[in-house]
PDB file of C-alpha atoms in Angstrom:
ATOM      1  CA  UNK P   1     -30.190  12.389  -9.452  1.00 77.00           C
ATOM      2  CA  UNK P   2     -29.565  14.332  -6.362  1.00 79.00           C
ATOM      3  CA  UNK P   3     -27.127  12.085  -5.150  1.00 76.00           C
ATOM      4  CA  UNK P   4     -25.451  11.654  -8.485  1.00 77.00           C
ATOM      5  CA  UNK P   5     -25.124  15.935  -8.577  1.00 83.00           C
ATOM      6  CA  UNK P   6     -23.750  16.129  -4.940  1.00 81.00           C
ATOM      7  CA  UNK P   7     -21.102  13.406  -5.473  1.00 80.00           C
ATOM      8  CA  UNK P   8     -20.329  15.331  -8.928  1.00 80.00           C
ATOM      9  CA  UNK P   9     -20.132  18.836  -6.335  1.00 80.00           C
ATOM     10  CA  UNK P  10     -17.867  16.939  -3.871  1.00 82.00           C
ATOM     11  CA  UNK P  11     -14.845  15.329  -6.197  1.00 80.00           C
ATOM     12  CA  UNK P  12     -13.038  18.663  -6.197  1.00 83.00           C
ATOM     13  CA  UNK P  13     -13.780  19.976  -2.822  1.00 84.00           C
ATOM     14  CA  UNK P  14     -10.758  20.123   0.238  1.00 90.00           C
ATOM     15  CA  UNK P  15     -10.075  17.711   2.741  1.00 91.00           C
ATOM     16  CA  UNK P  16     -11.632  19.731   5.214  1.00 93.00           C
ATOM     17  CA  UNK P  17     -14.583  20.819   3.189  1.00 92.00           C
ATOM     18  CA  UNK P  18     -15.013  16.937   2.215  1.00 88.00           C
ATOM     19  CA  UNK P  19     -15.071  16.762   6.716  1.00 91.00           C
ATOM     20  CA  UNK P  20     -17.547  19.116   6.835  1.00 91.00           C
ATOM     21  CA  UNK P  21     -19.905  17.483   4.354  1.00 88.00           C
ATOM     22  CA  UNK P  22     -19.395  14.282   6.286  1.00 89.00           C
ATOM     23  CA  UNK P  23     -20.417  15.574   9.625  1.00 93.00           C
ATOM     24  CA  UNK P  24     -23.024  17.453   8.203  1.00 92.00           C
ATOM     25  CA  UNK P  25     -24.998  14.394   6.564  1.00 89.00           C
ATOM     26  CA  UNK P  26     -23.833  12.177   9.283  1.00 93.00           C
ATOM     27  CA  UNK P  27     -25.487  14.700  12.180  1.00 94.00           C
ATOM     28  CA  UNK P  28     -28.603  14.398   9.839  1.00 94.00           C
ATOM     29  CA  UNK P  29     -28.275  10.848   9.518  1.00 92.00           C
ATOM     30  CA  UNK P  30     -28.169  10.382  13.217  1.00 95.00           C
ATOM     31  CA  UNK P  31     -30.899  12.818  13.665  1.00 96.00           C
ATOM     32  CA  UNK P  32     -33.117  11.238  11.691  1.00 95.00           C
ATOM     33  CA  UNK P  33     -32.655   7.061  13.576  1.00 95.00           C
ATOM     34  CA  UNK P  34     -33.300   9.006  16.757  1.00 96.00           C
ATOM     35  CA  UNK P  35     -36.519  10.621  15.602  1.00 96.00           C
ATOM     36  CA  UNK P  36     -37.780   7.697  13.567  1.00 95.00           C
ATOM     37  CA  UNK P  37     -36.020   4.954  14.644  1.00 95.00           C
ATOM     38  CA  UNK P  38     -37.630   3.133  17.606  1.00 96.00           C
ATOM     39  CA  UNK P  39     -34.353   0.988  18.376  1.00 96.00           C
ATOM     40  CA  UNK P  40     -31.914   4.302  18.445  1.00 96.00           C
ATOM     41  CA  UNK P  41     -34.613   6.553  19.829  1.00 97.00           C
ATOM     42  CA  UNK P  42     -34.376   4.679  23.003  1.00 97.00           C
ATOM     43  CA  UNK P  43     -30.645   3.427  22.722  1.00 97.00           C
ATOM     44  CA  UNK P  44     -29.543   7.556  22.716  1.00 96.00           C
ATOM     45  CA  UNK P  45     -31.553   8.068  25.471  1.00 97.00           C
ATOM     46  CA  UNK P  46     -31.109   4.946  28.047  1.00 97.00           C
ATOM     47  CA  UNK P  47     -27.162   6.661  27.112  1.00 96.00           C
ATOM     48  CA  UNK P  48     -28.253  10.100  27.702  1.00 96.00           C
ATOM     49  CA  UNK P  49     -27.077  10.951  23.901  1.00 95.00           C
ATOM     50  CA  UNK P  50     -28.336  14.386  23.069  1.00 96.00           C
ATOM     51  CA  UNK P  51     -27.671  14.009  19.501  1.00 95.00           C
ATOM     52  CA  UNK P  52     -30.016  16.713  18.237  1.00 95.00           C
ATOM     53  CA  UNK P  53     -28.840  19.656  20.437  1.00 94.00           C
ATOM     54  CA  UNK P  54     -25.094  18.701  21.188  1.00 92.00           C
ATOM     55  CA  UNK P  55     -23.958  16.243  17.925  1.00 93.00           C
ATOM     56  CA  UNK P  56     -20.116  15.606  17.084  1.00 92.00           C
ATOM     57  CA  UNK P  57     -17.744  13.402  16.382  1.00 91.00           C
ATOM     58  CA  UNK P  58     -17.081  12.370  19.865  1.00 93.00           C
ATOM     59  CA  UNK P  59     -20.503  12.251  20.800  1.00 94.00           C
ATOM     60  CA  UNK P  60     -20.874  10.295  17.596  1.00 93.00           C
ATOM     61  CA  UNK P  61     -18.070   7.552  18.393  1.00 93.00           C
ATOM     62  CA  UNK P  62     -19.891   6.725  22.318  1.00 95.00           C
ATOM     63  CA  UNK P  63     -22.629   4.975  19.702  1.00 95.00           C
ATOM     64  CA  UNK P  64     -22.083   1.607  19.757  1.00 93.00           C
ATOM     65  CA  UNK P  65     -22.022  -0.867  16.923  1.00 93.00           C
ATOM     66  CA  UNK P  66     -25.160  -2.010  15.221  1.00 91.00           C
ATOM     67  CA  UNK P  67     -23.969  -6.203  15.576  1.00 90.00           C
ATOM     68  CA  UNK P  68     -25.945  -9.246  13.684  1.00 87.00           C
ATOM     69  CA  UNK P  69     -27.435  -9.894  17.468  1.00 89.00           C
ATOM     70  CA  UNK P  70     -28.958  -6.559  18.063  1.00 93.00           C
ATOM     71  CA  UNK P  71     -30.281  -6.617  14.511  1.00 90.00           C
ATOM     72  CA  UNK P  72     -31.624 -10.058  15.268  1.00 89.00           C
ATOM     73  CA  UNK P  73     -33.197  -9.298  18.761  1.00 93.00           C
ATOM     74  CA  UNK P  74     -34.672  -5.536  17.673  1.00 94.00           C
ATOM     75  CA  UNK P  75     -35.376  -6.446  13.669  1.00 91.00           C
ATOM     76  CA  UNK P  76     -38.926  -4.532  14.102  1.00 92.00           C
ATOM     77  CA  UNK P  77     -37.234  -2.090  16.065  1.00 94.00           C
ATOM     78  CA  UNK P  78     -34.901  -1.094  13.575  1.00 92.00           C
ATOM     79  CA  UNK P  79     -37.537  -0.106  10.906  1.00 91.00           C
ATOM     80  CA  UNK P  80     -38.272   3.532  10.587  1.00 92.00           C
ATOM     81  CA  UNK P  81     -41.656   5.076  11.802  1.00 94.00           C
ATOM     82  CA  UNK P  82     -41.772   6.410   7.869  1.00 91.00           C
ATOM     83  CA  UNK P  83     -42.230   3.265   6.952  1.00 87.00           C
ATOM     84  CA  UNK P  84     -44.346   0.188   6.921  1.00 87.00           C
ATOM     85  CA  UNK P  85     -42.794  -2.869   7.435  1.00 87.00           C
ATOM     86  CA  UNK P  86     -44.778  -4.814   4.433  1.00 85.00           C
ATOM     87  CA  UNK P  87     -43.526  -2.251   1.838  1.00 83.00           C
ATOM     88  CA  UNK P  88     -40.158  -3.339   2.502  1.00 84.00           C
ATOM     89  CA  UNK P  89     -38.047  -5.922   1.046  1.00 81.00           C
ATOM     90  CA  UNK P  90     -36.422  -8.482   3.600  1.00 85.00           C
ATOM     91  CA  UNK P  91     -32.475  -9.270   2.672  1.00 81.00           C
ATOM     92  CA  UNK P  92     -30.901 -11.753   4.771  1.00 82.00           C
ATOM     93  CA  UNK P  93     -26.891 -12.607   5.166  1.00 81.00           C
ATOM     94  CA  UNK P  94     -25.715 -16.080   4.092  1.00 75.00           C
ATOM     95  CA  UNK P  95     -26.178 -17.565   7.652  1.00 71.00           C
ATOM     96  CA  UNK P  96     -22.560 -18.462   7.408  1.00 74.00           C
ATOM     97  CA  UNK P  97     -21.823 -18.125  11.346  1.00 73.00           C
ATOM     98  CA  UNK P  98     -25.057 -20.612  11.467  1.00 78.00           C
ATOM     99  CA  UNK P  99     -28.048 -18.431  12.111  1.00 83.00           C
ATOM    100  CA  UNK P 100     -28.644 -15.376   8.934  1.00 83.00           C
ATOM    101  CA  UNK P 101     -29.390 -12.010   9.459  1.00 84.00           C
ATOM    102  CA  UNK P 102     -32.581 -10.447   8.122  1.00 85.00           C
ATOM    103  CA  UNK P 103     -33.000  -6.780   7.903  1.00 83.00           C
ATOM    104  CA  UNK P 104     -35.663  -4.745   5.718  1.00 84.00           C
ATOM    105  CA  UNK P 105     -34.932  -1.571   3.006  1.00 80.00           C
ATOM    106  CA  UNK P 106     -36.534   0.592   1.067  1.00 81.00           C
ATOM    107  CA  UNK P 107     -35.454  -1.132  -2.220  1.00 70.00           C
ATOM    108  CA  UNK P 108     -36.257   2.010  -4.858  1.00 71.00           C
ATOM    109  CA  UNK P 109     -34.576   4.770  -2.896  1.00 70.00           C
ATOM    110  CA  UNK P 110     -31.634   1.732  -2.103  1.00 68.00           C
ATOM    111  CA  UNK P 111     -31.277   0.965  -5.292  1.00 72.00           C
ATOM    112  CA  UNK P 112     -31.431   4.278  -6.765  1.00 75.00           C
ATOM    113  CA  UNK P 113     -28.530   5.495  -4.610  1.00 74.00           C
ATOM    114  CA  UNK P 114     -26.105   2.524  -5.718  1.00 78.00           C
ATOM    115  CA  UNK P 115     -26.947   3.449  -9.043  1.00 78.00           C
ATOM    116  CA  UNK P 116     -25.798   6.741  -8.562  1.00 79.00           C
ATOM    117  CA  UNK P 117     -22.551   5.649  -6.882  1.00 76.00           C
ATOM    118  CA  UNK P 118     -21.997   3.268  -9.636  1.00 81.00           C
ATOM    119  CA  UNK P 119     -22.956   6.108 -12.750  1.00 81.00           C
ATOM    120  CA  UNK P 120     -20.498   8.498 -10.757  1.00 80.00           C
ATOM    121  CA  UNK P 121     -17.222   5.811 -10.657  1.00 82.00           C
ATOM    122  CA  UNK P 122     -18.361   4.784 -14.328  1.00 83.00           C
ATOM    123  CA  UNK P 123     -18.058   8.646 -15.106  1.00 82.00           C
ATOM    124  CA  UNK P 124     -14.839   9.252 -13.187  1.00 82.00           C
ATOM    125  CA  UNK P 125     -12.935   6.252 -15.144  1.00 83.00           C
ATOM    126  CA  UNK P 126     -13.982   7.602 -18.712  1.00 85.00           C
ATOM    127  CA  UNK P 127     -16.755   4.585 -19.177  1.00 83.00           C
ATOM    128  CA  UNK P 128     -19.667   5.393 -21.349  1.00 79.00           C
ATOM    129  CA  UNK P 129     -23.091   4.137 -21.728  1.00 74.00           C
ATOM    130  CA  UNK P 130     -22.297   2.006 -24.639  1.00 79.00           C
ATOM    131  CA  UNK P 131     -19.523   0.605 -23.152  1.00 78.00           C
ATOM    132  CA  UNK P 132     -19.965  -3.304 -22.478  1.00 77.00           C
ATOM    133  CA  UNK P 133     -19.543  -3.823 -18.869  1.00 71.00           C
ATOM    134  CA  UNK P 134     -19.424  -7.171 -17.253  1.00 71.00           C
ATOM    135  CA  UNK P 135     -20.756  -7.624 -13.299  1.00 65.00           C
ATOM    136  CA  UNK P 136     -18.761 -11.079 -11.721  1.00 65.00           C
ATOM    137  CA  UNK P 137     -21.020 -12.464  -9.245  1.00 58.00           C
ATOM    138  CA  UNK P 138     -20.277 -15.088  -6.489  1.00 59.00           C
ATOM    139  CA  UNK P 139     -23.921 -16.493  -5.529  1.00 57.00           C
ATOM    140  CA  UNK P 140     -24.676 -19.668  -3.356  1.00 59.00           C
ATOM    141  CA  UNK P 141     -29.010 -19.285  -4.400  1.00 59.00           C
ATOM    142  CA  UNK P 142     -28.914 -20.248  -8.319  1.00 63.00           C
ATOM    143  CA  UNK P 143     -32.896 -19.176  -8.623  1.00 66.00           C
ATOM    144  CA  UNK P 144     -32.004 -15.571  -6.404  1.00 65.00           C
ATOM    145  CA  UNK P 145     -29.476 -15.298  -9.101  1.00 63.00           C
ATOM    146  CA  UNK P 146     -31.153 -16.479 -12.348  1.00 68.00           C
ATOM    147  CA  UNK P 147     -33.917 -14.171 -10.569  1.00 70.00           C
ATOM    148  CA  UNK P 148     -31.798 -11.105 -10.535  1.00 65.00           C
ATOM    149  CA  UNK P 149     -30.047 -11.427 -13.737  1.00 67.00           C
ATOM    150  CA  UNK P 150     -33.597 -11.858 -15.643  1.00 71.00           C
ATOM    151  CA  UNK P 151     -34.513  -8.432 -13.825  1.00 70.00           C
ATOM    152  CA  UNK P 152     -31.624  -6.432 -14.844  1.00 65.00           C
ATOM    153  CA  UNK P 153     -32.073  -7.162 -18.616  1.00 65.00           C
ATOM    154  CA  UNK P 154     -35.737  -6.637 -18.233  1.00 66.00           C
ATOM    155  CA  UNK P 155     -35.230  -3.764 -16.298  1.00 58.00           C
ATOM    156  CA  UNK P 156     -33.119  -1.546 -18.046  1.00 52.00           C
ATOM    157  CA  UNK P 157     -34.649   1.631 -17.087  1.00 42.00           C
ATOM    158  CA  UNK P 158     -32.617   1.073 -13.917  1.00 45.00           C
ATOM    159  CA  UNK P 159     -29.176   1.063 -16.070  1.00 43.00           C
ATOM    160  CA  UNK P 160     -28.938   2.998 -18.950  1.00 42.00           C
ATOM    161  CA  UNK P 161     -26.364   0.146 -19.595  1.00 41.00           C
ATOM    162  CA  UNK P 162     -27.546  -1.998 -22.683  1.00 40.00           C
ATOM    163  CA  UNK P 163     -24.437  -4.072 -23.286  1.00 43.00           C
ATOM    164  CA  UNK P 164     -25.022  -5.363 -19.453  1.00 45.00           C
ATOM    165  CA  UNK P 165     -23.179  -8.942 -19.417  1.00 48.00           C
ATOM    166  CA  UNK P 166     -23.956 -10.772 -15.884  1.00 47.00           C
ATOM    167  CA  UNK P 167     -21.374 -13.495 -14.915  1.00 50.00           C
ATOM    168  CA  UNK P 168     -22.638 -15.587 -12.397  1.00 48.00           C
ATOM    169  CA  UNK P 169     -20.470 -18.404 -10.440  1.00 47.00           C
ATOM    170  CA  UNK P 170     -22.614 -21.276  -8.486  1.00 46.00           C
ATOM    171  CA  UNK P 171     -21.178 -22.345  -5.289  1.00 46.00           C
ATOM    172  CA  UNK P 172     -23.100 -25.071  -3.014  1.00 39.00           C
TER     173      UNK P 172
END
């Protein structure tokens, strides 16, 4: 809900006060991987990054980019202190440059957020809750799939959506 109100707060607001909200969260953002991050903690340090006491954009933009081989070689790394690793779910890319990519979230607080982003566009284009909506899905794992699409109509405290119509397309 809180991110559902702030995006509500933030469709009206100026360019620059859009900017400001943007650095603001992204400071905190950064803030928070170098405090409870193990990977960034020592990354912004071995580049003498003081991103607590100094943090803007061009401080922001000497950060280099998270690739599928850092991920790979730091995966534990790259977990936050907050959490333990076995109360995460694993999600892995397709492997389609030959090797996948496995990396770990907090799959309430994940999920939660996409919700709001998704209740927040539904709002802005006039859809309602009774509305039938219909997801298209490319998937190469039928059982992930079959999986997922059992939990959403099982789980529909997680979308207020009761006409929910899942398309799935198989690909091998």
């Amino acid at each position: 809900r809180r991110v559902y109100r702030s995006l509500k707060s933030s469709e009206y607001l100026s360019k620059e006060q859009l900017e400001d909200m943007q650095l603001i969260e992204l400071r905190k953002i950064v803030q928070y991987a170098y405090k409870n991050v193990p990977y960034y903690t020592h990354l912004f340090d071995e580049l003498k990054l003081d991103v607590i006491n100094s943090f803007n954009l061009d401080l922001f933009k000497q950060i280099p980019y998270l690739t599928k081989e850092i991920v790979r070689a730091n995966t534990d790394a790259l977990i936050s202190k907050e959490y333990k690793k076995e109360d995460l779910v694993a999600h892995a890319t397709g492997g389609s440059t030959g090797e996948p990519c496995v990396f770990y979230y907090e799959k309430t607080i994940s999920d939660a957020r996409e919700n709001a982003f998704v209740q927040h566009l539904y709002d802005r284009l006039g859809y309602k809750d009774s509305d039938t909506k219909v997801y298209l899905r490319d998937v190469s794992d039928k059982k992930l799939a079959l999986k997922q699409q059992k939990e959403a109509r099982k789980n529909k405290t997680s979308n207020t959506n009761y006409n929910l119509k899942i398309i799935v397309s198989f690909f091998s």
